[in-house]
Coordinates of C-alpha atoms in Angstrom, one line a residue:
Chain A
X251 CA 16.8 160.7 83.6
X252 CA 18.3 160.8 87.1
X253 CA 16.4 159.2 90.0
X254 CA 18.6 160.1 93.0
X255 CA 19.0 163.6 94.2
X256 CA 21.8 164.5 96.5
X257 CA 21.6 167.2 99.1
X258 CA 23.4 169.5 99.6
X259 CA 24.8 170.3 96.2
X260 CA 28.0 171.6 97.8
X261 CA 29.5 171.2 101.3
X262 CA 32.5 172.9 102.7
X263 CA 34.0 171.8 106.0
X264 CA 37.3 171.8 108.0
X265 CA 39.5 168.8 108.4
X266 CA 38.4 166.7 111.3
X267 CA 34.8 167.6 111.0
X268 CA 32.1 165.1 109.9
X269 CA 30.4 165.4 106.5
X270 CA 26.9 164.2 105.9
X271 CA 25.3 163.9 102.4
X272 CA 21.8 162.9 101.7
X273 CA 20.2 161.2 98.7
X274 CA 16.5 161.0 97.9
X275 CA 15.0 158.8 95.2
X276 CA 11.5 158.3 93.7
X277 CA 10.9 154.6 93.0
X278 CA 11.4 151.4 94.9
X279 CA 15.0 150.0 94.7
X280 CA 16.9 146.8 94.9
X281 CA 20.0 148.5 96.3
X282 CA 21.7 151.9 96.5
X283 CA 25.4 152.6 96.0
X284 CA 27.6 155.5 96.8
X285 CA 30.5 156.6 94.6
X286 CA 33.3 159.2 94.8
X287 CA 34.8 161.1 91.9
X288 CA 37.9 163.2 92.1
X289 CA 38.2 166.0 89.6
X290 CA 39.0 164.7 86.1
X291 CA 38.8 161.0 87.1
X292 CA 36.4 158.2 86.9
X293 CA 34.1 157.2 89.7
X294 CA 35.2 155.0 92.6
X295 CA 32.7 152.6 94.4
X296 CA 32.5 153.3 98.1
X297 CA 29.6 151.2 99.5
X298 CA 26.6 149.2 98.4
X299 CA 23.5 148.9 100.7
X300 CA 20.7 146.5 99.9
X301 CA 17.0 147.4 100.2
X302 CA 16.7 145.1 103.2
X303 CA 19.6 146.7 105.1
X304 CA 19.3 149.8 107.2
X305 CA 23.0 150.7 107.9
X306 CA 26.4 149.8 106.7
X307 CA 29.9 150.8 107.7
X308 CA 33.2 150.8 105.9
X309 CA 36.1 152.5 107.6
X310 CA 35.2 156.1 108.2
X311 CA 32.1 155.8 106.1
X312 CA 28.6 155.1 107.4
X313 CA 25.6 154.7 105.1
X314 CA 22.0 154.5 106.2
X315 CA 19.0 153.6 104.1
X316 CA 15.3 154.4 104.9
X317 CA 13.2 152.8 102.3
X318 CA 10.0 154.2 103.8
X319 CA 11.3 157.7 103.2
X320 CA 13.1 156.8 100.0
X321 CA 16.3 158.3 101.3
X322 CA 19.9 157.5 102.2
X323 CA 22.7 159.3 103.9
X324 CA 26.5 159.0 103.7
X325 CA 28.5 160.1 106.7
X326 CA 32.2 160.6 106.5
X327 CA 33.7 160.9 109.9
X328 CA 36.9 162.8 110.8
X329 CA 37.2 164.2 107.3
X330 CA 40.6 164.7 105.6
X331 CA 41.7 167.0 102.8
X332 CA 42.0 163.9 100.6
X333 CA 38.2 163.4 101.0
X334 CA 37.6 166.4 98.8
X335 CA 35.7 165.1 95.8
X336 CA 32.2 164.8 94.4
X337 CA 30.0 162.1 95.9
X338 CA 27.1 160.4 94.0
X339 CA 24.4 158.1 95.0
X340 CA 23.2 155.5 92.4
X341 CA 20.0 153.4 92.6
X342 CA 19.1 150.1 91.0
X343 CA 15.4 149.2 90.5
X344 CA 14.3 145.9 89.1
X345 CA 16.7 144.7 86.5
X346 CA 17.7 148.2 85.5
X347 CA 21.2 149.6 85.5
X348 CA 22.5 152.1 87.9
X349 CA 21.0 155.6 87.8
X350 CA 23.1 158.4 89.3
X351 CA 22.1 161.6 91.0
X352 CA 23.8 165.0 90.3
X353 CA 26.2 164.6 93.2
X354 CA 27.4 166.6 96.2
X355 CA 30.7 168.5 95.9
X356 CA 32.6 168.2 99.2
X357 CA 35.5 170.5 100.0
X358 CA 37.6 169.7 103.1
X359 CA 40.0 172.5 104.0
X360 CA 43.1 171.8 106.0
Chain B
X194 CA 45.8 144.3 88.3
X195 CA 44.9 146.7 85.5
X196 CA 41.7 148.7 85.8
X197 CA 39.3 149.9 83.1
X198 CA 41.2 151.6 80.3
X199 CA 39.7 154.2 78.0
X200 CA 41.3 155.6 74.9
X201 CA 41.8 158.3 73.8
X202 CA 41.7 160.4 77.0
X203 CA 40.9 163.5 75.0
X204 CA 39.3 163.8 71.6
X205 CA 38.6 167.0 69.7
X206 CA 36.6 166.7 66.5
X207 CA 34.7 169.0 64.2
X208 CA 30.9 169.0 64.0
X209 CA 29.7 166.4 61.5
X210 CA 32.7 164.1 61.9
X211 CA 32.6 160.4 63.1
X212 CA 34.4 159.4 66.3
X213 CA 35.1 156.1 68.0
X214 CA 35.8 155.8 71.7
X215 CA 37.4 152.6 73.1
X216 CA 37.0 150.8 76.4
X217 CA 39.1 147.9 77.8
X218 CA 37.3 146.5 80.8
X219 CA 38.8 144.6 83.6
X220 CA 39.6 141.0 82.5
X221 CA 36.8 138.6 83.4
X222 CA 34.1 141.3 83.8
X223 CA 31.1 140.2 81.8
X224 CA 29.1 143.4 82.2
X225 CA 30.2 146.7 80.5
X226 CA 28.5 150.1 80.7
X227 CA 28.8 153.3 78.9
X228 CA 27.8 156.6 80.6
X229 CA 28.0 160.2 79.6
X230 CA 28.8 163.0 82.0
X231 CA 28.3 166.7 81.4
X232 CA 29.9 169.3 83.6
X233 CA 28.3 169.5 87.0
X234 CA 26.0 166.5 86.4
X235 CA 26.0 162.9 87.4
X236 CA 26.7 160.1 84.9
X237 CA 23.9 159.5 82.4
X238 CA 23.4 155.9 81.3
X239 CA 23.8 155.1 77.6
X240 CA 24.1 151.3 77.1
X241 CA 24.8 148.1 79.0
X242 CA 26.4 144.9 77.6
X243 CA 26.2 141.5 79.2
X244 CA 28.9 139.5 77.3
X245 CA 28.7 140.4 73.6
X246 CA 25.1 141.5 73.5
X247 CA 23.5 144.9 74.4
X248 CA 21.2 144.0 77.3
X249 CA 19.9 147.5 77.6
X250 CA 20.5 150.3 75.1
X251 CA 17.6 152.5 76.3
X252 CA 20.0 155.4 77.2
X253 CA 21.3 156.0 73.7
X254 CA 20.0 159.4 72.8
X255 CA 19.4 158.8 69.1
X256 CA 20.5 156.6 66.1
X257 CA 23.8 158.6 65.7
X258 CA 25.1 156.6 68.7
X259 CA 26.1 153.0 68.4
X260 CA 28.2 150.6 70.5
X261 CA 29.7 147.2 70.0
X262 CA 31.4 144.5 72.0
X263 CA 32.1 141.8 69.4
X264 CA 34.2 139.4 71.6
X265 CA 32.7 140.2 75.0
X266 CA 35.7 142.2 76.2
X267 CA 36.7 145.5 74.4
X268 CA 33.9 147.8 73.5
X269 CA 33.7 150.7 71.1
X270 CA 31.2 153.6 71.3
X271 CA 30.7 155.1 67.9
X272 CA 29.1 158.5 67.3
X273 CA 28.2 159.6 63.7
X274 CA 27.7 163.1 62.5
X275 CA 28.8 164.6 65.8
X276 CA 27.1 167.7 67.2
X277 CA 28.3 170.3 69.7
X278 CA 25.8 168.9 72.2
X279 CA 27.7 165.6 72.2
X280 CA 30.6 167.3 74.0
X281 CA 30.9 165.5 77.3
X282 CA 33.1 163.0 79.2
X283 CA 32.2 159.5 78.1
X284 CA 32.7 157.0 80.9
X285 CA 33.1 153.3 80.6
X286 CA 32.6 150.9 83.5
X287 CA 32.7 147.1 84.0
X288 CA 31.5 144.7 86.7
X289 CA 31.3 141.1 87.6
X290 CA 27.8 140.0 86.7
X291 CA 24.9 142.5 86.6
X292 CA 25.9 145.9 87.9
X293 CA 22.8 146.1 89.9
X294 CA 24.4 143.7 92.4
X295 CA 28.0 144.3 91.8
X296 CA 30.1 147.5 92.1
X297 CA 31.0 149.3 88.9
X298 CA 34.6 149.9 88.1
X299 CA 35.0 153.0 86.1
X300 CA 37.7 154.2 83.7
X301 CA 38.9 157.8 83.7
X302 CA 36.8 158.6 80.7
X303 CA 37.3 160.2 77.3
X304 CA 36.7 163.9 77.1
X305 CA 35.0 164.6 73.8
X306 CA 34.9 168.1 72.5
X307 CA 33.0 168.9 69.3
X308 CA 33.9 172.2 67.8

């Protein structure tokens, strides 16, 4: 089963624009993580945000978490063609393992 | 240092055959995970090892699937009597401690095709 659901399913933008992806989940969580996957490759961890945090930054990435709405967003600023990939949110509840959503496919055109 | 290594990268087998997929985690990572990913979907959890023992095998779809990690490092995912529906990319990941609090490091996966 998949708890997180990303929105939109696909996003197409131009280089230099910002990209925003959203994740909604159903049950309470310990933390939420975002991963990136390039075609034919494994997933790469981007950022982890704990349930008591509201915002985290890492380079051009900004993640927010709203536990009252059970949602998170990933913002990529000043996007580049190399950011083209699928992005997944993953949630952890209790002592469970990471549960991934279906992902957002991001296409950044030069 | 070396990342998570999975072999083979591709495996084609006939329906009904037995297959083994191997995962070499990052040295020192006590937690190891197997996920399965179908086209256009997110990774689906199969099993989680902490050291040598399976701490959570609730994601294994049925008794045709089995995984071992006898020495707490390399793991093998075994699938008996393969079915066409088993075709997917099988991903292995490792982490320091429990993945709930540590990032997972993924291999590039084994693409299994059952004909």
